[in-house]
Short mmCIF file of C-alpha atoms in Angstrom, two decimals:
data_model
loop_
_atom_site.label_atom_id
_atom_site.label_comp_id
_atom_site.label_asym_id
_atom_site.label_seq_id
_atom_site.Cartn_x
_atom_site.Cartn_y
_atom_site.Cartn_z
CA MET T 97 17.32 -6.03 35.83
CA THR T 98 17.85 -7.86 32.41
CA LYS T 99 20.91 -9.74 31.90
CA GLU T 100 22.86 -7.47 28.98
CA LYS T 101 22.58 -4.44 32.17
CA GLU T 102 24.11 -7.13 34.69
CA LEU T 103 26.85 -7.86 32.00
CA ILE T 104 27.69 -5.08 31.78
CA ILE T 105 27.91 -4.09 35.59
CA ALA T 106 29.93 -6.87 36.29
CA GLN T 107 32.26 -5.64 33.49
CA ILE T 108 32.88 -2.67 35.32
CA GLU T 109 32.94 -4.41 38.45
CA LYS T 110 35.60 -6.24 36.93
CA GLN T 111 37.77 -3.64 35.62
CA LYS T 112 37.73 -1.95 38.98
CA LYS T 113 40.74 -3.04 40.31
CA ASN T 114 42.53 -0.67 42.69
CA PRO T 115 40.76 -0.45 46.48
CA ASN T 116 42.18 2.38 46.72
CA LEU T 117 41.07 5.10 44.35
CA LYS T 118 38.28 6.72 46.12
CA LEU T 119 37.58 10.18 45.08
CA LYS T 120 36.24 11.84 47.87
CA LEU T 121 40.05 12.01 48.89
CA LYS T 122 40.41 14.24 46.21
CA GLU T 123 37.40 16.60 47.12
CA ARG T 124 38.11 16.13 50.82
CA THR T 125 41.67 17.88 50.09
CA GLU T 126 40.74 20.23 47.74
CA TYR T 127 38.05 21.28 51.15
CA PHE T 128 40.84 21.20 53.93
CA THR T 129 43.35 23.18 50.89
CA LYS T 130 40.64 26.05 50.79
CA LEU T 131 39.97 26.13 54.73
CA LEU T 132 43.75 26.39 55.36
CA PHE T 133 43.88 29.19 53.16
CA TYR T 134 40.88 30.74 55.09
CA THR T 135 42.43 29.79 58.37
CA LEU T 136 45.99 32.03 57.91
CA PHE T 137 44.86 34.97 55.92
CA ASP T 138 40.79 35.56 56.40
CA THR T 139 40.37 38.33 59.06
CA ASP T 140 36.97 37.19 59.17
CA THR T 141 37.77 33.28 60.06
CA GLU T 142 38.74 32.07 63.68
CA VAL T 143 42.01 30.79 64.12
CA ALA T 144 41.19 28.15 67.17
CA LYS T 145 38.01 26.76 65.91
CA HIS T 146 39.74 26.41 62.81
CA ILE T 147 42.27 24.84 63.97
CA ASP T 148 40.04 22.22 64.93
CA ILE T 149 38.50 21.57 62.06
CA LEU T 150 41.17 21.24 60.24
CA GLU T 151 42.25 18.51 62.55
CA LYS T 152 39.16 16.69 61.66
CA THR T 153 39.09 17.41 58.18
CA PHE T 154 43.16 15.96 58.00
CA GLU T 155 41.94 12.82 60.11
CA GLU T 156 39.55 12.11 57.55
CA LEU T 157 42.45 12.64 54.62
CA VAL T 158 44.54 9.90 56.81
CA GLU T 159 41.66 6.88 56.44
CA LEU T 160 41.55 7.70 52.56
CA ALA T 161 45.10 8.13 51.92
CA CYS T 162 47.03 6.45 54.44
CA TRP T 163 47.40 2.53 53.33
CA GLU T 164 49.32 1.37 56.12
CA THR T 165 47.11 -1.14 58.03
CA GLU T 166 49.36 0.45 61.86
CA LYS T 167 47.78 4.24 60.34
CA PRO T 168 51.38 5.61 60.94
CA CYS T 169 50.29 8.76 59.25
CA HIS T 170 47.58 9.50 62.33
CA LYS T 171 50.78 11.48 63.84
CA LEU T 172 51.67 13.75 61.00
CA TRP T 173 48.65 16.63 61.75
CA GLU T 174 50.78 17.48 65.71
CA SER T 175 53.88 17.93 62.94
CA PHE T 176 52.01 19.81 60.25
CA LEU T 177 50.50 22.24 62.56
CA GLU T 178 53.78 23.39 64.34
CA LYS T 179 54.69 24.19 61.00
CA LEU T 180 52.13 26.59 60.03
CA PRO T 181 53.71 29.97 61.74
CA ASN T 182 56.93 29.38 59.85
CA ILE T 183 55.10 28.85 56.84
CA LEU T 184 52.57 31.75 57.58
CA GLN T 185 56.00 33.74 58.12
CA LYS T 186 57.75 33.11 54.85
CA LEU T 187 54.53 33.43 52.81
CA ASN T 188 53.93 36.95 53.81
CA LEU T 189 57.56 37.51 52.67
CA ASP T 190 57.00 36.21 49.39
CA ALA T 191 53.34 38.88 49.55
CA GLN T 192 55.54 41.91 50.10
CA ALA T 193 58.07 40.64 47.37
CA PHE T 194 55.12 40.94 45.30
CA MET T 195 54.40 44.66 46.41
CA LYS T 196 57.91 45.27 45.74
CA SER T 197 58.46 44.00 41.98
CA ASP T 198 54.81 44.68 40.48
CA PRO T 199 53.72 48.70 40.74
CA ALA T 200 49.84 47.52 39.50
CA ALA T 201 49.93 45.74 42.82
CA ASN T 202 48.08 48.31 44.66
CA SER T 203 47.29 46.79 48.09
CA ILE T 204 48.94 44.17 50.20
CA GLU T 205 45.35 42.83 49.96
CA GLU T 206 45.04 42.83 46.45
CA VAL T 207 48.46 40.32 46.20
CA TYR T 208 46.53 37.86 48.93
CA MET T 209 42.96 38.10 47.50
CA ALA T 210 43.78 38.58 43.61
CA TYR T 211 46.97 37.60 42.13
CA PRO T 212 46.99 33.78 41.02
CA GLY T 213 50.20 33.65 41.58
CA PHE T 214 50.27 34.32 45.43
CA TYR T 215 47.91 31.84 46.34
CA ALA T 216 49.92 28.97 43.91
CA ILE T 217 52.82 29.50 45.96
CA ALA T 218 50.83 29.41 49.30
CA ILE T 219 49.38 26.45 48.16
CA TYR T 220 52.76 24.86 47.28
CA ARG T 221 54.68 26.08 50.18
CA LEU T 222 52.37 24.13 52.69
CA SER T 223 51.90 20.84 50.26
CA HIS T 224 55.61 21.06 50.83
CA GLU T 225 55.61 20.81 54.36
CA LEU T 226 53.50 18.33 54.10
CA LEU T 227 54.90 16.41 51.28
CA LYS T 228 58.11 15.88 54.62
CA PHE T 229 55.82 13.87 56.68
CA GLY T 230 55.66 10.68 53.94
CA LEU T 231 51.87 11.07 51.95
CA PRO T 232 52.45 12.35 48.86
CA LEU T 233 49.24 11.88 47.40
CA VAL T 234 47.53 14.35 49.70
CA PRO T 235 50.65 17.13 48.96
CA ARG T 236 49.55 16.70 45.40
CA LEU T 237 45.99 16.69 45.00
CA MET T 238 46.33 20.37 46.82
CA THR T 239 48.62 21.23 44.27
CA GLU T 240 46.68 20.28 41.32
CA TYR T 241 44.16 21.86 42.90
CA SER T 242 45.75 24.81 42.94
CA HIS T 243 46.74 24.03 39.89
CA ARG T 244 42.77 24.16 38.42
CA LEU T 245 42.79 27.76 39.98
CA THR T 246 45.92 29.09 38.87
CA GLY T 247 47.33 27.79 35.69
CA THR T 248 50.56 27.45 37.90
CA ASP T 249 51.55 24.06 38.63
CA ILE T 250 54.46 23.70 41.06
CA ASN T 251 55.01 20.23 41.95
CA PRO T 252 55.08 19.76 45.85
CA GLY T 253 58.79 18.21 46.11
CA ALA T 254 60.41 20.86 44.49
CA GLU T 255 62.80 23.74 46.80
CA ILE T 256 61.35 27.15 46.73
CA GLY T 257 63.51 29.85 48.84
CA GLU T 258 62.19 33.25 50.68
CA SER T 259 60.70 36.35 49.04
CA PHE T 260 59.25 33.95 46.19
CA PHE T 261 57.42 36.43 42.89
CA ILE T 262 55.27 34.74 40.70
CA ASP T 263 53.64 37.25 38.30
CA HIS T 264 50.76 36.91 36.09
CA ALA T 265 50.83 32.93 36.73
CA THR T 266 49.33 31.36 34.09
CA GLY T 267 51.50 28.46 32.03
CA ILE T 268 54.10 27.93 34.66
CA VAL T 269 55.77 24.58 34.81
CA ILE T 270 57.93 23.92 37.95
CA GLY T 271 59.32 20.28 38.18
CA GLU T 272 59.29 18.08 41.18
CA THR T 273 63.66 18.38 41.96
CA VAL T 274 63.57 22.29 40.95
CA ILE T 275 65.62 24.29 43.62
CA ILE T 276 64.63 27.89 43.48
CA LYS T 277 66.96 30.31 45.79
CA ASP T 278 65.85 33.17 47.24
CA HIS T 279 64.09 36.85 45.88
CA VAL T 280 63.60 34.84 42.69
CA LYS T 281 60.99 36.05 40.00
CA ILE T 282 58.96 34.36 37.26
CA TYR T 283 56.74 35.25 34.84
CA GLN T 284 54.39 33.77 33.01
CA GLY T 285 54.34 30.90 30.57
CA VAL T 286 58.42 29.89 32.06
CA THR T 287 58.56 25.92 32.31
CA LEU T 288 61.37 24.88 34.19
CA GLY T 289 61.39 20.54 33.82
CA GLY T 290 63.55 18.17 32.70
CA LEU T 291 65.70 17.14 29.73
CA TYR T 292 63.20 14.02 28.34
CA VAL T 293 60.64 12.08 30.84
CA ASP T 294 61.89 8.51 31.59
CA ARG T 295 60.47 6.79 34.58
CA LYS T 296 64.11 5.56 35.54
CA LEU T 297 65.19 8.91 36.61
CA ARG T 298 63.21 8.60 39.58
CA ASN T 299 64.22 9.95 42.85
CA VAL T 300 67.21 11.75 40.29
CA LYS T 301 67.59 15.63 40.30
CA ARG T 302 66.36 15.88 36.99
CA HIS T 303 65.42 20.14 37.40
CA PRO T 304 67.22 23.43 37.12
CA THR T 305 68.51 25.34 40.48
CA VAL T 306 67.67 28.39 40.10
CA GLU T 307 69.62 30.49 42.17
CA ASN T 308 69.48 33.90 44.44
CA ASN T 309 68.45 37.55 42.93
CA VAL T 310 67.68 36.05 39.59
CA THR T 311 64.75 37.40 37.11
CA ILE T 312 63.38 34.81 34.32
CA TYR T 313 60.90 36.38 31.60
CA ALA T 314 57.72 35.14 30.00
CA ASN T 315 58.11 31.69 28.43
CA ALA T 316 61.66 30.94 29.14
CA THR T 317 62.23 26.83 28.94
CA ILE T 318 64.61 25.95 31.58
CA LEU T 319 65.99 22.01 31.08
CA GLY T 320 67.89 19.65 32.97
CA GLY T 321 69.15 18.96 36.37
CA ASN T 322 72.41 19.88 35.91
CA THR T 323 71.15 22.86 34.40
CA VAL T 324 72.07 26.14 37.04
CA ILE T 325 70.79 29.33 36.76
CA GLY T 326 73.80 31.60 38.31
CA THR T 327 73.31 34.41 41.31
CA ASN T 328 71.75 38.34 39.72
CA SER T 329 71.22 36.54 36.43
CA THR T 330 68.30 37.49 33.94
CA ILE T 331 66.51 35.43 31.28
CA GLY T 332 65.17 37.14 28.15
CA GLY T 333 62.00 35.77 27.56
CA ASN T 334 61.12 32.84 24.87
CA ALA T 335 64.98 31.09 25.77
CA TRP T 336 65.13 27.70 25.37
CA ILE T 337 68.31 26.56 28.14
CA THR T 338 69.86 23.52 28.18
CA SER T 339 73.36 24.39 29.85
CA SER T 340 74.32 26.26 32.99
CA VAL T 341 73.80 30.22 32.86
CA PRO T 342 76.93 32.28 34.83
CA GLU T 343 76.27 34.88 37.65
CA ASN T 344 75.47 37.36 36.95
CA SER T 345 74.16 37.16 33.01
CA ILE T 346 72.16 38.32 31.14
CA ILE T 347 70.94 35.96 28.07
CA SER T 348 68.57 36.78 25.53
CA ASN T 349 65.80 35.23 22.32
CA THR T 350 66.97 37.72 19.41
CA SER T 351 64.55 37.45 15.97
CA GLU T 352 64.42 39.55 13.43
CA ILE T 353 61.62 41.23 12.99
CA LYS T 354 60.41 42.79 9.88
CA ILE T 355 57.36 45.90 9.37
CA LYS T 356 56.53 46.82 5.92
CA LYS T 357 53.80 49.38 5.05
CA VAL T 358 51.63 47.32 2.39
CA ILE T 359 49.54 49.96 0.73
#
């Protein structure tokens, strides 16, 4: 080995300062996420057998992601496993919401297999429950995996109620402290975000609240932790909202469109 090569290696090793940055964790989390989805939904996937595989895979994730010396994260699997039936029940309600909301849905099987919005919601619900047990990196990696596949970015910290419908999915952003109640519909390009980004806002309610039976159409942007979209309201496409909207409201962003005939 040449001295120049030795110097380059030494410089790289010197800069690798984070002992917990193991990219294998990302790869194994993606495998765990995919296996979870198959276990809950795939007809040909044997539940009992794959629950055991999931447990072993989860133990790997704990070894990679739980850095406390006494490894308290080892106790998480049984608690998470107990939540899976309830998560599945909520996801089945979400799937029914897709069938009721989208005239293009030909079957419930199509929703489970072909709708990126449903997949994004499924991985969100699984990661959100896991986040409650104090293992933050794995849930975040799960939702980022889903984000890459679906174009929908849902932070696992968000709180989302029952019968949630996401149409088309692409470009949707739902922030960490968002609260979404029941029977809400969201279309592509919607952002539920913060008014600005500042590290001081950590652990502060900085994203909007969306009440029951709200519909938010494409490319609407709703910002701010104090912003509440009232029950039964409809937010039109391309709307920009930074203050609360009363219940039973219709918000629209109107612009003049001129059509000229050119000879």
